[in-house]
Short mmCIF file of C-alpha atoms in Angstrom, two decimals:
data_model
loop_
_atom_site.label_atom_id
_atom_site.label_comp_id
_atom_site.label_asym_id
_atom_site.label_seq_id
_atom_site.Cartn_x
_atom_site.Cartn_y
_atom_site.Cartn_z
CA MET J 1 -0.06 0.12 -0.23
CA CYS J 2 1.51 2.87 -1.24
CA THR J 3 0.28 6.55 -0.09
CA LEU J 4 3.20 9.06 -0.66
CA GLN J 5 0.83 12.27 -0.05
CA ASN J 6 -1.61 11.44 -2.50
CA SER J 7 0.88 10.74 -5.17
CA PRO J 8 0.27 7.34 -7.05
CA ASP J 9 2.55 8.39 -10.07
CA LEU J 10 5.30 9.05 -7.55
CA CYS J 11 4.54 5.85 -6.04
CA TYR J 12 4.64 3.64 -8.93
CA SER J 13 8.50 5.17 -9.98
CA PHE J 14 9.62 4.20 -6.26
CA HIS J 15 8.36 0.80 -6.27
CA ASN J 16 9.54 -0.08 -9.77
CA ASN J 17 12.59 1.53 -9.67
CA ILE J 18 13.79 1.98 -6.29
CA LYS J 19 14.84 -1.92 -4.64
CA GLY J 20 14.31 -1.52 -0.93
CA TYR J 21 14.11 -4.00 1.46
CA ASN J 22 12.50 -6.83 1.89
CA ILE J 23 11.90 -7.24 6.08
CA PRO J 24 10.77 -10.57 7.34
CA GLY J 25 7.13 -10.38 9.16
CA ILE J 26 6.02 -6.76 6.74
CA PRO J 27 4.31 -7.87 4.01
CA GLU J 28 5.89 -5.12 1.32
CA LYS J 29 9.07 -3.82 0.36
CA ILE J 30 10.59 -0.50 2.77
CA VAL J 31 11.46 1.96 -0.07
CA VAL J 32 10.35 5.09 1.36
CA ASN J 33 9.20 6.56 4.70
CA LEU J 34 7.53 9.96 5.34
CA TYR J 35 6.72 11.39 8.51
CA ALA J 36 5.75 15.46 8.30
CA ASP J 37 8.22 17.19 6.49
CA ASP J 38 10.81 13.94 6.88
CA THR J 39 10.87 11.76 4.23
CA THR J 40 13.66 8.48 4.22
CA ILE J 41 14.39 6.36 1.23
CA TYR J 42 16.14 3.10 1.22
CA LEU J 43 18.20 2.42 -1.26
CA THR J 44 20.17 -0.47 -1.75
CA LYS J 45 23.50 -0.99 -3.60
CA ASP J 46 21.69 -2.00 -5.98
CA ASN J 47 20.25 1.42 -6.86
CA LYS J 48 21.67 4.30 -8.19
CA TYR J 49 21.20 7.54 -6.96
CA SER J 50 20.93 9.28 -10.41
CA THR J 51 17.45 7.56 -10.33
CA LEU J 52 16.28 8.84 -7.32
CA GLU J 53 17.36 12.34 -8.36
CA ASN J 54 15.42 11.47 -11.47
CA ILE J 55 12.40 10.57 -9.79
CA LEU J 56 12.47 13.64 -7.80
CA ASN J 57 12.58 15.88 -10.51
CA ARG J 58 9.86 14.39 -12.20
CA TRP J 59 7.50 14.70 -9.29
CA CYS J 60 8.67 18.43 -8.47
CA LEU J 61 8.25 18.99 -12.12
CA ALA J 62 4.84 17.91 -12.03
CA SER J 63 3.92 18.88 -8.99
CA ASP J 64 5.02 21.89 -8.80
CA ALA J 65 6.67 21.51 -5.59
CA PRO J 66 10.49 22.09 -4.75
CA TRP J 67 12.88 19.71 -3.15
CA ASN J 68 15.43 20.24 -0.84
CA GLU J 69 18.76 19.55 -2.25
CA GLN J 70 20.12 19.43 0.96
CA MET J 71 19.98 15.61 1.91
CA ASN J 72 21.87 13.66 3.80
CA ILE J 73 22.81 10.64 2.30
CA ALA J 74 24.64 7.99 5.27
CA ASN J 75 26.47 5.01 4.02
CA ASP J 76 25.54 1.00 5.60
CA SER J 77 27.83 1.73 8.33
CA ALA J 78 26.46 5.17 9.20
CA GLN J 79 23.87 5.86 12.37
CA ILE J 80 21.55 8.29 11.97
CA ARG J 81 18.99 9.37 13.51
CA ILE J 82 15.38 9.34 12.65
CA LEU J 83 12.24 10.53 14.75
CA GLY J 84 14.72 10.15 17.61
CA THR J 85 16.06 6.71 17.16
CA TRP J 86 19.02 5.88 16.00
CA ILE J 87 19.11 3.56 13.01
CA GLY J 88 21.92 1.73 11.56
CA ASN J 89 23.47 -1.46 10.74
CA GLU J 90 26.12 -0.91 13.28
CA THR J 91 24.03 1.04 15.54
CA ASP J 92 25.29 0.53 19.10
CA HIS J 93 22.42 0.78 20.67
CA THR J 94 23.92 1.17 24.42
CA ALA J 95 25.62 4.63 23.33
CA THR J 96 22.65 6.42 21.83
CA TRP J 97 21.08 4.70 25.74
CA GLU J 98 23.92 6.64 27.54
CA ILE J 99 22.67 9.97 25.91
CA ILE J 100 19.26 9.19 27.07
CA LEU J 101 20.50 8.16 30.46
CA GLU J 102 23.06 11.72 30.90
CA LYS J 103 19.73 13.36 30.46
CA ILE J 104 17.17 11.42 32.95
CA ASP J 105 20.13 12.19 35.39
CA LYS J 106 20.11 16.04 34.92
CA THR J 107 16.55 16.30 34.88
CA LEU J 108 15.80 14.45 38.26
CA SER J 109 18.85 16.09 39.58
CA GLN J 110 17.12 19.94 38.91
CA TRP J 111 13.73 18.45 40.06
CA ASN J 112 15.40 16.94 43.13
CA THR J 113 16.33 20.62 44.28
CA TYR J 114 12.52 21.03 44.73
CA HIS J 115 12.80 18.43 47.18
CA PRO J 116 9.36 16.70 46.19
CA MET J 117 7.62 13.93 47.99
CA LEU J 118 7.28 10.55 47.14
CA GLU J 119 3.76 11.26 45.20
CA GLY J 120 5.75 14.21 43.91
CA LYS J 121 8.62 11.57 42.52
CA ARG J 122 6.11 9.40 41.57
CA LEU J 123 4.80 11.97 38.91
CA ILE J 124 7.95 13.33 38.25
CA THR J 125 9.52 9.65 37.35
CA GLN J 126 6.22 8.91 34.78
CA MET J 127 6.74 12.01 33.08
CA ILE J 128 10.64 12.30 33.07
CA VAL J 129 12.42 8.52 32.87
CA GLY J 130 8.73 7.40 31.28
CA GLY J 131 8.74 10.31 28.83
CA MET J 132 12.35 10.02 27.59
CA THR J 133 12.24 6.20 27.31
CA GLN J 134 9.36 5.22 26.11
CA PHE J 135 9.51 6.14 22.39
CA PRO J 136 12.94 5.07 22.21
CA THR J 137 12.17 1.58 23.42
CA LYS J 138 9.20 0.66 21.50
CA ALA J 139 11.63 1.95 18.45
CA GLN J 140 14.87 0.46 19.20
CA GLY J 141 14.61 -1.88 21.95
CA MET J 142 16.07 -1.14 25.74
CA PRO J 143 19.36 -3.66 26.22
CA LYS J 144 18.88 -5.17 29.53
CA GLN J 145 22.11 -3.18 31.26
CA ILE J 146 20.17 0.01 30.50
CA LYS J 147 17.26 -1.51 32.00
CA THR J 148 19.23 -2.22 35.07
CA ALA J 149 20.85 1.50 35.21
CA VAL J 150 17.32 3.45 34.68
CA ASN J 151 16.10 1.25 37.39
CA LYS J 152 18.96 2.50 39.42
CA THR J 153 18.15 6.01 38.51
CA ILE J 154 14.65 5.58 39.68
CA ARG J 155 15.76 3.92 43.00
CA ASN J 156 18.28 6.73 43.80
CA PHE J 157 16.16 8.97 42.93
CA ILE J 158 13.13 8.24 45.15
CA TRP J 159 15.61 7.63 47.69
CA ASP J 160 17.71 10.79 47.50
CA ARG J 161 20.66 8.14 46.91
CA LYS J 162 20.60 6.04 50.34
CA LYS J 163 22.69 3.21 49.95
CA THR J 164 19.28 1.21 51.53
CA SER J 165 15.71 1.57 50.19
CA PRO J 166 12.75 1.28 52.89
CA LEU J 167 11.12 -0.32 50.56
CA SER J 168 11.88 -2.16 47.11
CA LEU J 169 11.06 -0.94 43.75
CA ASP J 170 8.95 -4.03 42.96
CA ARG J 171 7.10 -2.72 46.11
CA LEU J 172 6.89 0.98 44.57
CA GLN J 173 5.98 -0.30 41.27
CA ARG J 174 2.74 -2.73 42.60
CA PRO J 175 -0.33 -0.85 42.21
CA THR J 176 -2.11 1.09 45.69
CA ALA J 177 -4.55 -1.94 46.24
CA GLU J 178 -1.31 -4.08 46.84
CA GLY J 179 0.54 -1.41 48.59
CA GLY J 180 2.55 0.54 45.99
CA ILE J 181 2.35 3.85 44.97
CA ASN J 182 2.10 2.45 41.25
CA LEU J 183 5.87 3.50 40.10
CA LEU J 184 6.84 3.35 36.87
CA ASN J 185 8.10 0.23 36.00
CA ILE J 186 10.56 -0.09 33.18
CA ASN J 187 11.07 -3.69 32.96
CA ALA J 188 7.28 -4.64 32.06
#
């Protein structure tokens, strides 16, 4: 199914002239991805950049729409950021998560200066940790060692970096009816 901005001609050109990638479990080959004003086109070693240029030039001429010639072309081993997640054949997902962990630590440290109570910390955890990890986890997964690091960060935030916790994260993550506070469970 092709929905390239209601342009069946462009769709036809892409699907018949650009090889794209076949991915197990996805019924159609991946050729192009459009999101808002971002377009990602997947070229294989069998495609020619000149073919892509010809398709785009024809489409722009027919639609009277300009195209941005400032394109980033990433080779097979490069990692690139698309919609907030890093992709590429040799992407070190642990390294990309380190950046997110640093942001979480910095933001939670700022919040801690206000000395929030336990319920406030629960809400801040949901907002900051959940907000910064939900999309990347869904898009690229979260390695086990990162889950461990995120849980440690949550524990340190909730208990002000004390060596021993009055209650375990497991207990805090339970629903209130079971004696918890419904704290974000990164492992769920």
